[in-house]
Structures are given as C-alpha cells and as structure tokens.
Amino acid sequence: MTPKPDPSTFDLNLVEWTVSQYSGGGGNCVRVAVQGGYVLIGDSQNPDRLPHVFTKGEAQAFLRGAKDDDFDFLLET
C-alpha cells in the first residue's frame, strides 16, 4: 500500500472547501475538499489546522456507511 501524503505537502491556499448545508453557517462543521486525488477533511472552526487526508476509497466507505445508518449513534451524543 502506498502511504498517504503528509497534509503539509498540499497547497491549502488552492483548496476549494465545501461544508454541509446543515452547518448553520456558524463554522460548526467539518469541511471537505479533493486535491491530488485525495479527500481532505478539515475543521471549519480551526481553518489553520492541517486537514486529515483520506483516499477516495476510504471516503467512499465512510459515506456508504453513513448512508446505511452505521454512524447514527453520533447523532445521540
């Protein structure tokens, strides 16, 4: 398996972030982008922190799990 790149290697000034429509506009959400074939997930309240880096396959597995209610327990916290 090829190791994922360190988040500091991405030019984050060029990243176009997307936030959920459910964030309420108050910066209370994660932000997501795609760059260099990787999915970047960052903290919208702390935009200067480096994002987490995931492969597209990892991100797809998470999204499929979320759509199948695998993570609904997070809504109860």
PDB file of C-alpha atoms in Angstrom:
ATOM      1  CA  MET A   1       0.000   0.000   0.000  1.00  0.00           C
ATOM      2  CA  THR A   2       1.310   3.428  -0.926  1.00  0.00           C
ATOM      3  CA  PRO A   3       1.483   5.753   2.089  1.00  0.00           C
ATOM      4  CA  LYS A   4      -0.779   8.775   2.009  1.00  0.00           C
ATOM      5  CA  PRO A   5       0.936  12.153   1.702  1.00  0.00           C
ATOM      6  CA  ASP A   6       1.506  14.323   4.730  1.00  0.00           C
ATOM      7  CA  PRO A   7      -1.148  17.066   4.893  1.00  0.00           C
ATOM      8  CA  SER A   8       1.559  19.729   4.947  1.00  0.00           C
ATOM      9  CA  THR A   9       2.518  18.811   1.368  1.00  0.00           C
ATOM     10  CA  PHE A  10      -0.763  20.180  -0.034  1.00  0.00           C
ATOM     11  CA  ASP A  11      -1.068  23.816  -1.073  1.00  0.00           C
ATOM     12  CA  LEU A  12      -4.102  24.579   1.067  1.00  0.00           C
ATOM     13  CA  ASN A  13      -4.410  28.065  -0.448  1.00  0.00           C
ATOM     14  CA  LEU A  14      -5.608  26.399  -3.660  1.00  0.00           C
ATOM     15  CA  VAL A  15      -8.182  24.137  -1.985  1.00  0.00           C
ATOM     16  CA  GLU A  16     -11.872  24.843  -2.566  1.00  0.00           C
ATOM     17  CA  TRP A  17     -13.585  23.686   0.623  1.00  0.00           C
ATOM     18  CA  THR A  18     -17.194  22.530   0.869  1.00  0.00           C
ATOM     19  CA  VAL A  19     -19.237  22.491   4.080  1.00  0.00           C
ATOM     20  CA  SER A  20     -22.537  20.786   4.761  1.00  0.00           C
ATOM     21  CA  GLN A  21     -25.768  22.658   4.225  1.00  0.00           C
ATOM     22  CA  TYR A  22     -26.584  21.585   7.801  1.00  0.00           C
ATOM     23  CA  SER A  23     -23.688  23.510   9.368  1.00  0.00           C
ATOM     24  CA  GLY A  24     -25.855  26.550  10.017  1.00  0.00           C
ATOM     25  CA  GLY A  25     -23.263  28.958   8.631  1.00  0.00           C
ATOM     26  CA  GLY A  26     -21.599  29.406  12.021  1.00  0.00           C
ATOM     27  CA  GLY A  27     -18.441  27.466  11.241  1.00  0.00           C
ATOM     28  CA  ASN A  28     -19.756  24.491  13.194  1.00  0.00           C
ATOM     29  CA  CYS A  29     -18.920  21.850  10.638  1.00  0.00           C
ATOM     30  CA  VAL A  30     -16.198  19.873   9.029  1.00  0.00           C
ATOM     31  CA  ARG A  31     -15.049  20.995   5.626  1.00  0.00           C
ATOM     32  CA  VAL A  32     -14.212  18.697   2.747  1.00  0.00           C
ATOM     33  CA  ALA A  33     -12.158  19.068  -0.420  1.00  0.00           C
ATOM     34  CA  VAL A  34     -10.458  16.959  -3.064  1.00  0.00           C
ATOM     35  CA  GLN A  35      -6.897  17.641  -4.136  1.00  0.00           C
ATOM     36  CA  GLY A  36      -4.368  15.478  -5.900  1.00  0.00           C
ATOM     37  CA  GLY A  37      -6.744  12.508  -5.863  1.00  0.00           C
ATOM     38  CA  TYR A  38      -7.112  12.594  -2.070  1.00  0.00           C
ATOM     39  CA  VAL A  39     -10.008  13.686   0.112  1.00  0.00           C
ATOM     40  CA  LEU A  40      -9.105  16.342   2.679  1.00  0.00           C
ATOM     41  CA  ILE A  41     -11.253  16.794   5.767  1.00  0.00           C
ATOM     42  CA  GLY A  42     -10.662  19.859   7.895  1.00  0.00           C
ATOM     43  CA  ASP A  43     -12.077  21.685  10.889  1.00  0.00           C
ATOM     44  CA  SER A  44     -14.062  24.736   9.799  1.00  0.00           C
ATOM     45  CA  GLN A  45     -13.677  26.346  13.257  1.00  0.00           C
ATOM     46  CA  ASN A  46      -9.894  25.980  13.081  1.00  0.00           C
ATOM     47  CA  PRO A  47      -9.026  26.505   9.415  1.00  0.00           C
ATOM     48  CA  ASP A  48      -5.304  26.889  10.168  1.00  0.00           C
ATOM     49  CA  ARG A  49      -5.049  23.285  11.383  1.00  0.00           C
ATOM     50  CA  LEU A  50      -3.877  20.763   8.834  1.00  0.00           C
ATOM     51  CA  PRO A  51      -6.641  18.551   7.417  1.00  0.00           C
ATOM     52  CA  HIS A  52      -6.862  14.788   7.640  1.00  0.00           C
ATOM     53  CA  VAL A  53      -6.019  13.017   4.373  1.00  0.00           C
ATOM     54  CA  PHE A  54      -8.033  10.053   3.086  1.00  0.00           C
ATOM     55  CA  THR A  55      -8.041   8.063  -0.123  1.00  0.00           C
ATOM     56  CA  LYS A  56     -11.166   8.252  -2.226  1.00  0.00           C
ATOM     57  CA  GLY A  57     -11.863   4.612  -1.300  1.00  0.00           C
ATOM     58  CA  GLU A  58     -11.729   5.436   2.412  1.00  0.00           C
ATOM     59  CA  ALA A  59     -14.044   8.408   1.963  1.00  0.00           C
ATOM     60  CA  GLN A  60     -16.459   6.348  -0.126  1.00  0.00           C
ATOM     61  CA  ALA A  61     -16.573   3.603   2.540  1.00  0.00           C
ATOM     62  CA  PHE A  62     -17.384   6.203   5.206  1.00  0.00           C
ATOM     63  CA  LEU A  63     -20.115   7.826   3.112  1.00  0.00           C
ATOM     64  CA  ARG A  64     -21.696   4.471   2.296  1.00  0.00           C
ATOM     65  CA  GLY A  65     -21.670   3.608   5.998  1.00  0.00           C
ATOM     66  CA  ALA A  66     -23.246   6.956   6.872  1.00  0.00           C
ATOM     67  CA  LYS A  67     -25.981   6.419   4.294  1.00  0.00           C
ATOM     68  CA  ASP A  68     -26.635   2.957   5.765  1.00  0.00           C
ATOM     69  CA  ASP A  69     -27.020   4.459   9.271  1.00  0.00           C
ATOM     70  CA  ASP A  70     -23.772   2.896  10.601  1.00  0.00           C
ATOM     71  CA  PHE A  71     -22.906   6.107  12.439  1.00  0.00           C
ATOM     72  CA  ASP A  72     -26.309   7.234  13.702  1.00  0.00           C
ATOM     73  CA  PHE A  73     -25.063   6.763  17.268  1.00  0.00           C
ATOM     74  CA  LEU A  74     -23.173  10.057  16.774  1.00  0.00           C
ATOM     75  CA  LEU A  75     -26.498  11.876  16.482  1.00  0.00           C
ATOM     76  CA  GLU A  76     -27.379  10.778  20.020  1.00  0.00           C
ATOM     77  CA  THR A  77     -24.335  12.335  21.691  1.00  0.00           C
TER      78      THR A  77
END
